């Protein structure tokens, strides 16, 4: 592009548009839905009573038949301790001073805080597909630990999946291909009566493969809400993403399948969101934040509010002219019933 002459550059003021366009962050579907409706963490650890066997003392009888008087012990607690994640925000005072003039277009401190919160949410989206063993097992649990049969996570909630087999999810190798019959078998394995998968998560590549399995009249994309429990409720008919208010989904057996760039390669997850929550524990002496930003556009985070993050407030270090703060997220990503989830692995083609 040819440069303008000095006749123009010396007589015309530059214009900075009052928006930052995000060209780095990608989709973060699972984390956005789960964190947007976080539950409250309580106690020094979360405990969920798990029923792992039936009472077997029932019997038909007649007359003076003797009944069993044995007590049955068929429950045990799955236990989870909180995990924590942080990201730092730092700004020099000289830059803040320059930004405080009347020519300011965007509030630097506000923008940096919103941008960092979005970057942190992006990191957490990656952790939510992991197995929780990263950084010395300080990472949040992810779907690779939750939707598992003991291959990646031999214990879950401190309980052995070998001993307590009902904590196992259905994990099925696809032998390389995806088909409607394999998806149906996976769905049936995770279902029992009214307890069925409510949403699917997968990569963009597998999402495209699934679309190939559908008849042309079935390839109707609908917008699925960003918030958990809005898979069917609040559903907008039509094609594509409407005004950045949701994710584009293709449906299977009445529930949406969503493409997530964070999803693990080669895997299609079927999960029941009724048994999938992030239990948020506010970090002490911090302030909860709603990190909606009007100054950043071009990603899914711009419309999201209330993701359970907290803010330390700005601190002035003793040895530099700057301000530093930290964004925190505490809690754990937990499924109360891993049996209700399933995954098809190793998918590369139809």
Tab-separated table of C-alpha atoms in Angstrom:
chain	number	residue	atom	x	y	z
A	1	UNK	CA	0.000	0.000	0.000
A	2	UNK	CA	1.427	3.335	-1.021
A	3	UNK	CA	2.142	5.735	1.849
A	4	UNK	CA	0.272	9.007	2.016
A	5	UNK	CA	2.312	12.126	1.471
A	6	UNK	CA	3.377	14.514	4.215
A	7	UNK	CA	0.759	17.007	3.012
A	8	UNK	CA	-1.792	14.587	4.439
A	9	UNK	CA	0.084	13.123	7.426
A	10	UNK	CA	0.989	16.565	8.793
A	11	UNK	CA	-2.537	17.908	8.530
A	12	UNK	CA	-4.739	14.935	9.396
A	13	UNK	CA	-5.198	13.347	12.832
A	14	UNK	CA	-5.165	9.540	13.209
A	15	UNK	CA	-8.382	7.838	14.267
A	16	UNK	CA	-8.291	4.879	16.665
A	17	UNK	CA	-11.478	2.849	16.503
A	18	UNK	CA	-12.984	2.232	19.982
A	19	UNK	CA	-12.925	-1.567	19.638
A	20	UNK	CA	-10.292	-4.279	19.809
A	21	UNK	CA	-10.796	-7.153	17.355
A	22	UNK	CA	-9.723	-10.512	18.770
A	23	UNK	CA	-7.835	-12.561	16.176
A	24	UNK	CA	-6.406	-15.203	18.553
A	25	UNK	CA	-9.102	-16.805	20.739
A	26	UNK	CA	-11.175	-19.575	19.213
A	27	UNK	CA	-14.387	-21.315	20.272
A	28	UNK	CA	-14.672	-22.488	23.879
A	29	UNK	CA	-18.048	-24.189	23.884
A	30	UNK	CA	-17.880	-26.617	26.829
A	31	UNK	CA	-16.271	-24.170	29.265
A	32	UNK	CA	-18.608	-21.336	28.274
A	33	UNK	CA	-21.717	-23.442	28.887
A	34	UNK	CA	-20.505	-24.990	32.141
A	35	UNK	CA	-19.000	-21.866	33.711
A	36	UNK	CA	-21.948	-19.677	32.741
A	37	UNK	CA	-24.078	-21.634	35.188
A	38	UNK	CA	-21.646	-22.670	37.898
A	39	UNK	CA	-22.876	-24.173	41.149
A	40	UNK	CA	-21.630	-23.161	44.594
A	41	UNK	CA	-18.822	-25.141	46.191
A	42	UNK	CA	-19.402	-25.859	49.888
A	43	UNK	CA	-17.405	-27.437	52.680
A	44	UNK	CA	-13.707	-28.260	52.787
A	45	UNK	CA	-14.383	-30.791	50.046
A	46	UNK	CA	-17.361	-31.795	47.938
A	47	UNK	CA	-18.805	-35.213	48.801
A	48	UNK	CA	-21.353	-37.083	46.707
A	49	UNK	CA	-22.911	-40.292	48.062
A	50	UNK	CA	-22.606	-42.938	45.347
A	51	UNK	CA	-24.876	-45.988	45.325
A	52	UNK	CA	-22.783	-48.773	43.835
A	53	UNK	CA	-24.878	-51.916	44.540
A	54	UNK	CA	-28.451	-53.032	45.191
A	55	UNK	CA	-30.063	-54.221	48.387
A	56	UNK	CA	-30.320	-57.969	47.731
A	57	UNK	CA	-32.422	-59.017	50.733
A	58	UNK	CA	-35.702	-58.970	48.848
A	59	UNK	CA	-37.492	-62.328	48.457
A	60	UNK	CA	-40.868	-63.823	47.827
A	61	UNK	CA	-42.284	-65.690	50.828
A	62	UNK	CA	-45.168	-67.648	52.259
A	63	UNK	CA	-46.239	-68.606	55.759
A	64	UNK	CA	-43.480	-68.475	58.356
A	65	UNK	CA	-40.534	-68.233	55.984
A	66	UNK	CA	-37.547	-66.573	57.644
A	67	UNK	CA	-36.430	-63.245	56.235
A	68	UNK	CA	-32.891	-61.905	56.103
A	69	UNK	CA	-32.145	-59.350	58.810
A	70	UNK	CA	-28.734	-58.404	57.408
A	71	UNK	CA	-27.985	-54.732	56.929
A	72	UNK	CA	-26.765	-53.733	53.505
A	73	UNK	CA	-23.960	-51.263	52.840
A	74	UNK	CA	-24.317	-50.055	49.271
A	75	UNK	CA	-23.151	-46.437	49.329
A	76	UNK	CA	-19.797	-44.678	49.466
A	77	UNK	CA	-18.719	-41.040	49.185
A	78	UNK	CA	-16.939	-39.695	46.122
A	79	UNK	CA	-14.824	-36.770	47.334
A	80	UNK	CA	-13.335	-33.800	45.498
A	81	UNK	CA	-11.012	-31.072	46.763
A	82	UNK	CA	-11.022	-27.589	45.226
A	83	UNK	CA	-8.478	-26.573	42.577
A	84	UNK	CA	-7.408	-23.026	41.739
A	85	UNK	CA	-6.234	-21.159	38.642
A	86	UNK	CA	-4.972	-17.596	38.266
A	87	UNK	CA	-3.738	-15.166	35.630
A	88	UNK	CA	-1.861	-11.955	36.332
A	89	UNK	CA	-2.588	-8.480	34.988
A	90	UNK	CA	0.161	-5.840	35.167
A	91	UNK	CA	0.368	-2.291	33.815
A	92	UNK	CA	3.049	0.412	34.200
A	93	UNK	CA	1.916	3.716	35.683
A	94	UNK	CA	3.450	5.758	32.866
A	95	UNK	CA	1.192	4.036	30.318
A	96	UNK	CA	-1.830	4.526	32.571
A	97	UNK	CA	-0.961	8.200	32.868
A	98	UNK	CA	-0.788	8.612	29.098
A	99	UNK	CA	-4.082	6.765	28.757
A	100	UNK	CA	-5.747	9.150	31.226
A	101	UNK	CA	-5.662	12.143	28.871
A	102	UNK	CA	-8.765	13.517	27.188
A	103	UNK	CA	-7.727	11.841	23.928
A	104	UNK	CA	-8.350	8.405	25.493
A	105	UNK	CA	-10.506	6.199	23.277
A	106	UNK	CA	-10.456	2.953	25.306
A	107	UNK	CA	-9.884	2.590	29.059
A	108	UNK	CA	-6.558	0.723	29.172
A	109	UNK	CA	-6.971	-0.866	32.608
A	110	UNK	CA	-10.538	-1.981	31.917
A	111	UNK	CA	-9.581	-3.403	28.521
A	112	UNK	CA	-6.560	-5.263	29.884
A	113	UNK	CA	-8.630	-6.831	32.653
A	114	UNK	CA	-11.355	-7.987	30.249
A	115	UNK	CA	-8.814	-9.299	27.749
A	116	UNK	CA	-6.914	-11.239	30.426
A	117	UNK	CA	-10.132	-12.723	31.815
A	118	UNK	CA	-10.979	-13.974	28.338
A	119	UNK	CA	-7.482	-15.415	27.899
A	120	UNK	CA	-7.858	-17.191	31.236
A	121	UNK	CA	-11.243	-18.621	30.237
A	122	UNK	CA	-9.599	-19.865	27.051
A	123	UNK	CA	-6.925	-21.672	29.099
A	124	UNK	CA	-9.575	-23.242	31.317
A	125	UNK	CA	-11.465	-24.425	28.254
A	126	UNK	CA	-8.414	-26.513	27.364
A	127	UNK	CA	-8.196	-27.922	30.915
A	128	UNK	CA	-11.865	-28.941	30.780
A	129	UNK	CA	-10.992	-31.517	28.122
A	130	UNK	CA	-7.945	-32.818	30.010
A	131	UNK	CA	-7.472	-35.486	32.675
A	132	UNK	CA	-6.585	-33.178	35.589
A	133	UNK	CA	-3.022	-34.466	35.983
A	134	UNK	CA	-1.268	-31.390	34.581
A	135	UNK	CA	0.998	-29.225	36.768
A	136	UNK	CA	1.296	-31.898	39.439
A	137	UNK	CA	-2.445	-32.709	39.328
A	138	UNK	CA	-3.296	-29.101	40.242
A	139	UNK	CA	-5.351	-28.700	37.039
A	140	UNK	CA	-9.133	-28.882	37.088
A	141	UNK	CA	-10.603	-32.238	36.123
A	142	UNK	CA	-11.692	-32.499	32.495
A	143	UNK	CA	-13.739	-34.796	30.297
A	144	UNK	CA	-10.803	-37.169	29.785
A	145	UNK	CA	-11.030	-37.996	33.505
A	146	UNK	CA	-14.799	-37.731	33.862
A	147	UNK	CA	-15.844	-39.628	30.717
A	148	UNK	CA	-13.531	-42.560	31.245
A	149	UNK	CA	-13.485	-46.272	32.061
A	150	UNK	CA	-10.293	-46.274	34.115
A	151	UNK	CA	-7.958	-45.935	31.134
A	152	UNK	CA	-7.007	-42.301	31.831
A	153	UNK	CA	-8.218	-41.960	35.416
A	154	UNK	CA	-8.065	-45.148	37.469
A	155	UNK	CA	-9.659	-43.380	40.408
A	156	UNK	CA	-12.472	-40.851	40.414
A	157	UNK	CA	-13.406	-38.848	43.481
A	158	UNK	CA	-10.770	-40.884	45.412
A	159	UNK	CA	-12.630	-44.119	44.492
A	160	UNK	CA	-11.164	-46.924	42.414
A	161	UNK	CA	-13.030	-47.454	39.171
A	162	UNK	CA	-11.997	-51.100	39.304
A	163	UNK	CA	-13.708	-51.555	42.665
A	164	UNK	CA	-16.649	-49.240	41.985
A	165	UNK	CA	-17.373	-50.081	38.369
A	166	UNK	CA	-20.527	-47.930	38.217
A	167	UNK	CA	-18.218	-44.898	38.118
A	168	UNK	CA	-17.109	-45.965	34.644
A	169	UNK	CA	-18.384	-44.179	31.575
A	170	UNK	CA	-18.899	-45.959	28.273
A	171	UNK	CA	-15.767	-45.684	26.129
A	172	UNK	CA	-16.001	-47.236	22.671
A	173	UNK	CA	-13.254	-47.416	20.053
A	174	UNK	CA	-14.624	-46.403	16.659
A	175	UNK	CA	-12.085	-48.425	14.628
A	176	UNK	CA	-11.469	-45.231	12.689
A	177	UNK	CA	-14.951	-44.506	11.383
A	178	UNK	CA	-18.109	-42.852	12.610
A	179	UNK	CA	-21.560	-44.151	11.687
A	180	UNK	CA	-25.129	-43.670	12.831
A	181	UNK	CA	-25.197	-47.254	14.136
A	182	UNK	CA	-22.103	-46.664	16.305
A	183	UNK	CA	-23.607	-43.436	17.607
A	184	UNK	CA	-26.842	-45.259	18.405
A	185	UNK	CA	-24.986	-47.977	20.336
A	186	UNK	CA	-23.092	-45.308	22.277
A	187	UNK	CA	-26.305	-43.420	23.041
A	188	UNK	CA	-28.045	-46.564	24.298
A	189	UNK	CA	-25.105	-47.471	26.535
A	190	UNK	CA	-25.293	-44.090	28.319
A	191	UNK	CA	-29.091	-44.091	28.539
A	192	UNK	CA	-31.545	-45.596	30.983
A	193	UNK	CA	-35.197	-44.664	30.734
A	194	UNK	CA	-35.499	-40.895	30.896
A	195	UNK	CA	-31.790	-40.530	31.710
A	196	UNK	CA	-30.247	-39.840	28.320
A	197	UNK	CA	-27.425	-37.697	26.918
A	198	UNK	CA	-28.453	-34.058	26.583
A	199	UNK	CA	-25.619	-32.694	24.448
A	200	UNK	CA	-22.651	-33.789	22.348
A	201	UNK	CA	-19.222	-32.173	22.057
A	202	UNK	CA	-16.679	-32.886	19.370
A	203	UNK	CA	-14.106	-31.361	17.043
A	204	UNK	CA	-14.974	-29.350	13.959
A	205	UNK	CA	-13.616	-32.195	11.806
A	206	UNK	CA	-15.906	-34.828	13.380
A	207	UNK	CA	-18.820	-32.372	13.341
A	208	UNK	CA	-18.346	-32.191	9.562
A	209	UNK	CA	-18.172	-35.994	9.346
A	210	UNK	CA	-21.445	-36.310	11.246
A	211	UNK	CA	-23.050	-33.842	8.849
A	212	UNK	CA	-22.083	-36.166	5.990
A	213	UNK	CA	-24.104	-38.963	7.624
A	214	UNK	CA	-27.297	-36.922	7.511
A	215	UNK	CA	-29.759	-36.749	4.685
A	216	UNK	CA	-29.965	-33.314	3.044
A	217	UNK	CA	-33.333	-32.622	4.694
A	218	UNK	CA	-31.809	-33.432	8.110
A	219	UNK	CA	-28.886	-31.010	7.823
A	220	UNK	CA	-30.645	-28.212	9.652
A	221	UNK	CA	-28.337	-26.199	11.871
A	222	UNK	CA	-29.952	-24.541	14.868
A	223	UNK	CA	-28.595	-22.113	17.414
A	224	UNK	CA	-27.990	-23.613	20.852
A	225	UNK	CA	-27.657	-21.263	23.833
A	226	UNK	CA	-24.276	-20.537	25.401
A	227	UNK	CA	-25.573	-21.351	28.870
A	228	UNK	CA	-25.913	-24.862	30.257
A	229	UNK	CA	-29.508	-26.192	30.252
A	230	UNK	CA	-30.312	-24.112	27.174
A	231	UNK	CA	-29.674	-26.966	24.744
A	232	UNK	CA	-33.393	-27.223	23.935
A	233	UNK	CA	-34.935	-24.495	26.060
A	234	UNK	CA	-34.588	-21.098	24.465
A	235	UNK	CA	-33.681	-22.737	21.173
A	236	UNK	CA	-33.820	-20.515	18.111
A	237	UNK	CA	-34.943	-22.119	14.876
A	238	UNK	CA	-33.051	-21.250	11.753
A	239	UNK	CA	-29.582	-21.719	10.376
A	240	UNK	CA	-26.276	-20.484	11.642
A	241	UNK	CA	-25.325	-18.438	14.645
A	242	UNK	CA	-27.723	-15.619	15.464
A	243	UNK	CA	-26.030	-12.398	16.523
A	244	UNK	CA	-23.315	-14.176	18.515
A	245	UNK	CA	-25.908	-15.408	21.016
A	246	UNK	CA	-25.243	-19.124	20.742
A	247	UNK	CA	-23.468	-22.027	19.092
A	248	UNK	CA	-24.478	-23.727	15.862
A	249	UNK	CA	-25.587	-27.310	16.475
A	250	UNK	CA	-26.739	-30.327	14.482
A	251	UNK	CA	-29.208	-32.570	16.266
A	252	UNK	CA	-29.130	-36.281	17.034
A	253	UNK	CA	-32.013	-38.083	18.767
A	254	UNK	CA	-33.372	-34.726	19.905
A	255	UNK	CA	-30.216	-33.235	21.437
A	256	UNK	CA	-27.587	-30.920	19.916
A	257	UNK	CA	-24.070	-31.867	18.883
A	258	UNK	CA	-21.698	-28.896	19.026
A	259	UNK	CA	-18.267	-28.345	17.504
A	260	UNK	CA	-15.677	-27.097	19.990
A	261	UNK	CA	-12.148	-26.220	18.905
A	262	UNK	CA	-10.999	-27.225	22.386
A	263	UNK	CA	-12.352	-30.760	22.032
A	264	UNK	CA	-9.943	-33.692	21.999
A	265	UNK	CA	-8.985	-34.901	18.533
A	266	UNK	CA	-10.801	-38.005	17.302
A	267	UNK	CA	-13.451	-38.060	20.049
A	268	UNK	CA	-17.221	-37.591	20.088
A	269	UNK	CA	-18.595	-37.050	23.597
A	270	UNK	CA	-22.207	-37.713	24.604
A	271	UNK	CA	-22.828	-36.168	28.030
A	272	UNK	CA	-25.786	-35.579	30.296
A	273	UNK	CA	-25.433	-32.006	31.552
A	274	UNK	CA	-27.760	-32.784	34.464
A	275	UNK	CA	-24.749	-34.602	35.937
A	276	UNK	CA	-22.013	-32.175	34.916
A	277	UNK	CA	-21.208	-29.008	36.891
A	278	UNK	CA	-18.448	-26.659	37.831
A	279	UNK	CA	-18.615	-26.063	41.578
A	280	UNK	CA	-17.150	-22.596	42.099
A	281	UNK	CA	-15.342	-21.639	45.298
A	282	UNK	CA	-14.658	-17.884	45.570
A	283	UNK	CA	-11.084	-17.081	46.528
A	284	UNK	CA	-10.878	-15.369	49.923
A	285	UNK	CA	-10.536	-11.576	50.008
A	286	UNK	CA	-11.380	-11.138	46.341
A	287	UNK	CA	-14.290	-9.574	44.464
A	288	UNK	CA	-16.534	-11.562	42.081
A	289	UNK	CA	-16.374	-10.156	38.561
A	290	UNK	CA	-18.672	-10.153	35.578
A	291	UNK	CA	-16.305	-9.941	32.705
A	292	UNK	CA	-18.543	-8.877	29.865
A	293	UNK	CA	-16.627	-6.417	27.694
A	294	UNK	CA	-17.983	-3.994	25.135
A	295	UNK	CA	-14.447	-3.138	23.994
A	296	UNK	CA	-13.520	-6.522	22.483
A	297	UNK	CA	-15.266	-8.157	19.553
A	298	UNK	CA	-14.638	-11.166	17.349
A	299	UNK	CA	-14.927	-14.025	19.864
A	300	UNK	CA	-17.561	-15.931	21.846
A	301	UNK	CA	-16.559	-14.342	25.149
A	302	UNK	CA	-17.937	-10.876	24.392
A	303	UNK	CA	-21.489	-11.824	25.358
A	304	UNK	CA	-20.771	-14.002	28.388
A	305	UNK	CA	-21.412	-12.860	31.940
A	306	UNK	CA	-21.011	-14.276	35.423
A	307	UNK	CA	-18.493	-17.069	34.898
A	308	UNK	CA	-17.575	-17.361	38.586
A	309	UNK	CA	-14.266	-15.517	38.347
A	310	UNK	CA	-12.948	-13.222	41.095
A	311	UNK	CA	-10.513	-10.308	41.165
A	312	UNK	CA	-7.805	-9.441	43.689
A	313	UNK	CA	-7.976	-5.683	42.978
A	314	UNK	CA	-4.956	-3.658	41.932
A	315	UNK	CA	-1.838	-3.699	44.095
A	316	UNK	CA	1.085	-1.238	43.768
A	317	UNK	CA	4.410	-3.109	44.157
A	318	UNK	CA	7.019	-1.570	46.449
A	319	UNK	CA	9.792	-1.742	43.848
A	320	UNK	CA	8.220	-0.502	40.589
A	321	UNK	CA	5.893	2.168	39.217
A	322	UNK	CA	3.136	-0.210	38.206
A	323	UNK	CA	-0.055	-1.903	39.283
A	324	UNK	CA	-0.556	-5.671	39.458
A	325	UNK	CA	-3.652	-7.770	39.998
A	326	UNK	CA	-4.762	-11.387	39.710
A	327	UNK	CA	-7.867	-13.025	38.285
A	328	UNK	CA	-8.812	-16.250	40.067
A	329	UNK	CA	-11.089	-19.205	39.544
A	330	UNK	CA	-11.514	-21.759	42.310
A	331	UNK	CA	-13.533	-24.964	42.519
A	332	UNK	CA	-13.716	-28.195	40.550
A	333	UNK	CA	-15.329	-29.590	37.398
A	334	UNK	CA	-17.344	-32.583	38.628
A	335	UNK	CA	-19.773	-35.174	37.361
A	336	UNK	CA	-21.969	-36.717	40.023
A	337	UNK	CA	-22.673	-39.699	37.752
A	338	UNK	CA	-20.012	-40.538	35.136
A	339	UNK	CA	-22.065	-43.565	34.074
A	340	UNK	CA	-24.408	-41.192	32.204
A	341	UNK	CA	-21.679	-40.049	29.819
A	342	UNK	CA	-20.024	-41.796	26.885
A	343	UNK	CA	-17.443	-41.226	24.171
A	344	UNK	CA	-16.529	-42.670	20.794
A	345	UNK	CA	-12.774	-42.558	20.204
A	346	UNK	CA	-10.366	-42.742	17.265
A	347	UNK	CA	-12.671	-41.185	14.674
A	348	UNK	CA	-10.958	-40.133	11.450
A	349	UNK	CA	-13.502	-40.736	8.682
A	350	UNK	CA	-17.011	-41.910	7.786
